[in-house]
């Protein structure tokens, strides 16, 4: 029948004491903390004994439960959307993003496909006709991409984004314009005639060759079509947009081209253009007014002369804009081309994704490998594909890492004595932890926690390395159980000695990852929660199932079976003998026998009436002098698999015995006891250790001041991919970001025009905002709207002065004059909507540059319907969208005169470009300036917020350090409380927390010296390092706390018992992280490096030296035991028994 241990302090090598101790406890001679600790250890003792009795059942049920949870991996969801992974949860950015999607839908207005060209030789000038010719070759190859899906062919002209296609009443002209209207392509080739080659539209007119942009002169075409159709409105539209001759009036990059038009400036001279001169100031699309591509959008690495003239550049960039899936669906909904395929938005998205993949593939293959230039292509679809592919679990890496861990666990637990070896236990422990990790991840999937690259690439190895630490601790403690302990209590004793350490480290690990979940980044919050859940599953496996494995292995060892090959008996089993102490009669055993070398194993035997444990030699025993003990009689003899005490010489070949090799006596415990502890526990050694680590702490405090914030987008994209190369080139040469200033609902736009103009002015004055050219008006809808109203007002004034427009008729006036006429007579009153007396008494724009509030929304309807190019260039994205309204100058009925007002706006935006954002400090400065401008506008009643990738991914840095300090402080407090509660010793808990805080500061300082920038990823590592560090401090502190004797003795014993499992645990953690070094993600390699620097934890000697030097707890002199009784001449162990 299993008996619980008496309630008293239980040292690491505890065996149940004599019954005489119970009255002392009942009398209250021991303190309450010791009683409570002993009570907790008693529960662990009972748990261990229960598991040992039912080891088969526990193992079966445990494996069954973990296997069932592991099946949850089948429903795991891998998240690859960068916004979903990195946008701070619950932040204002998240709320603003939700508002944008609520008003505009899930998709953006368009998607960008980009090409960047750089010279293979770094620093080479790329502004040459030859280099641009190669750029044309790559861009042309990409623009000709076609994919076949659903029985249809899809090319660029069908799916590209077209800015502001006008509505024309003439059906023939409208169909021709629809086919010819160019795609929006931002490219340096637009400065030349060759830019027209990228436009794939064409139209046919009788008697003419196919009309394409390479031979289209809009002015000449309108002259030819004038006699056959009324094109006055369309002509005015082209004039306002400053289309001119479009591409045929631009120089040819290669004037020897047979198709170079005669209207090109260098057609007759046949001279190649000055590329730098032509690209100075940027390029234009087919519209000079609305399609101006600034230099910063097209050229990277620019150099100028002292006068500011462009001399050279190192990179070219072209951007192709495609429709969003929703736009493509709406565009072809009801079209004859898609009526037979059940056209849907999902199919539109599939078409776009297929085209983007083909675009990237062909663009990257467009130039030969020996070309002087290289092309980097990018699309959002291929980036998602790459992230999804590399977020999948790498079977080869997982198998390789786990095989490496299996090999290490097996080798480190093998022993020369094959019957006492535990290689199979090591293998089973690693496999059990692997199953626990899989079950934990399966439970996460069942709970709906999404997976990401950090989960699939990091967690399996990190959890394995941490989980195996406790496996080593239990296995080492199990081998140190004294043979005199009853067989049915072996597991109970093991758990009561090490269970507290396992509980402490596991709870702190889970608490650390839960505290790391305070970092409000979805990817890292999911990783932290998953790590905490996996840690919980590993804890359950190690505390319940692994003891069952040890119990089964104990049966093998008791039967003297071989390790791993348990079906075979050990060749040493025949040499094991047991001699009862009565056979010695009155003889005494010399003290030195306790340290004799063994060639024959012997079991100790203890009588119930005696408190002496003796080992009896056979008559042939040959006694070997014991090795010198550097610590004298203070430290008990080493335990472990080398606990054989007697030796026997080989006399004959027939009596050959299993002879130990000299190296068989050495292990980590032997090293700690005979070499390390005597050196470390000298007074000057302890002082040196503490001074060195104090100096390291001071140096780390200085390094902490060097840490900068930042995380490049290249860190979250796999290394070695073409997307990574593109982002690297873009970060170096094109640090431009498209952002928008969004104005919300909740205020009256018509009466807040001055505040809107002021907001735009404040935002434009920010250092990072790229200003428009001096000759170009700001690209905002309010400026375009006002400018358009001023234009039609001027046309009306001119027509009124010439008499073409009168109070009663506008038919003889211009198109713009007629539009102004209709707007001027509007009153906004439903009862009397028209007032012709206002024609000469009001203006569409007053002297202060403001639009009359009563005309604001009616004028907005007219502008949106009449100026599609200006609306598209403004990127206003109005919501609710103004109603469509067609203007017919010749329709003078009352219905045609009434203009429906647009609904009050709830969403509009001003576009901007941010430049020069290289460092995180630049992003933070821009974000703070933008937020300040919006806050100031809010005081004037305008509700606005900035939108764009800088605000999505970099706003986290505004409060990241505060979040980090909060998480670390909460975790240290939790660690103190947990340790103080379980150890019932605030001094020890305080010392543990002090060492953990020192580790965190040192790791933070190392980041500064290594140039590792602070982002959400290192924050999670730093917070998790506190929990991981408990693995290496609690074992030492608990060993010191539960050992009797002087400080040096307690430190030496703690070192001897914990040095081997702590070292094995550190190596196992490093092995788990070693497989991460081959990851394709830089941020995972960063995580690996940070964890690798921390994995060894605070060296055991640091904690040991600190405990021996400063621990305030009571100590016993060398000549007395824990109860104050004089010791005899024997070497007294921590159990109070003589060896």
GROMACS .gro file of C-alpha atoms in nm, residues 167-170 229-240 788-800 802 804-805 809-824 844 862-863 865-867 885-891 896-897 899:
model
   64
  167UNK     CA    1  -2.031   5.895  -7.170
  168UNK     CA    2  -2.103   5.996  -7.533
  169UNK     CA    3  -2.450   6.005  -7.686
  170UNK     CA    4  -2.319   5.911  -8.029
  229UNK     CA    5  -2.112   6.346  -8.625
  230UNK     CA    6  -2.169   6.616  -8.366
  231UNK     CA    7  -1.857   6.590  -8.151
  232UNK     CA    8  -1.846   6.936  -7.997
  233UNK     CA    9  -1.886   6.806  -7.639
  234UNK     CA   10  -1.624   6.537  -7.691
  235UNK     CA   11  -1.386   6.790  -7.845
  236UNK     CA   12  -1.427   7.019  -7.542
  237UNK     CA   13  -1.361   6.721  -7.315
  238UNK     CA   14  -1.034   6.644  -7.494
  239UNK     CA   15  -0.933   7.007  -7.491
  240UNK     CA   16  -0.991   7.036  -7.118
  788UNK     CA   17  -1.426   7.313  -6.312
  789UNK     CA   18  -1.699   7.545  -6.178
  790UNK     CA   19  -1.475   7.845  -6.238
  791UNK     CA   20  -1.418   7.725  -6.594
  792UNK     CA   21  -1.785   7.689  -6.682
  793UNK     CA   22  -1.856   8.023  -6.508
  794UNK     CA   23  -1.600   8.189  -6.732
  795UNK     CA   24  -1.760   8.026  -7.038
  796UNK     CA   25  -2.103   8.148  -6.927
  797UNK     CA   26  -1.978   8.501  -6.869
  798UNK     CA   27  -1.827   8.503  -7.216
  799UNK     CA   28  -2.144   8.366  -7.378
  800UNK     CA   29  -2.360   8.610  -7.181
  802UNK     CA   30  -2.161   8.802  -7.650
  804UNK     CA   31  -2.516   8.371  -7.718
  805UNK     CA   32  -2.684   8.298  -7.385
  809UNK     CA   33  -3.220   8.056  -7.396
  810UNK     CA   34  -2.880   7.888  -7.380
  811UNK     CA   35  -2.896   7.683  -7.702
  812UNK     CA   36  -2.657   7.911  -7.888
  813UNK     CA   37  -2.399   7.907  -7.611
  814UNK     CA   38  -2.115   7.664  -7.549
  815UNK     CA   39  -2.156   7.334  -7.367
  816UNK     CA   40  -1.991   7.477  -7.057
  817UNK     CA   41  -2.198   7.792  -7.074
  818UNK     CA   42  -2.517   7.587  -7.089
  819UNK     CA   43  -2.408   7.383  -6.785
  820UNK     CA   44  -2.340   7.702  -6.592
  821UNK     CA   45  -2.680   7.837  -6.694
  822UNK     CA   46  -2.856   7.533  -6.547
  823UNK     CA   47  -2.661   7.553  -6.223
  824UNK     CA   48  -2.708   7.926  -6.173
  844UNK     CA   49  -2.075   7.948  -5.897
  862UNK     CA   50  -2.310   6.792  -6.263
  863UNK     CA   51  -1.933   6.777  -6.216
  865UNK     CA   52  -2.133   6.343  -6.476
  866UNK     CA   53  -1.957   6.599  -6.695
  867UNK     CA   54  -1.588   6.569  -6.599
  885UNK     CA   55  -2.723   6.310  -6.486
  886UNK     CA   56  -2.699   6.354  -6.864
  887UNK     CA   57  -2.677   6.703  -7.008
  888UNK     CA   58  -2.848   6.777  -7.340
  889UNK     CA   59  -2.801   7.135  -7.453
  890UNK     CA   60  -3.087   7.111  -7.696
  891UNK     CA   61  -3.343   6.984  -7.445
  896UNK     CA   62  -3.385   6.878  -6.809
  897UNK     CA   63  -3.335   7.203  -6.620
  899UNK     CA   64  -3.061   6.893  -6.137
   0.00000   0.00000   0.00000
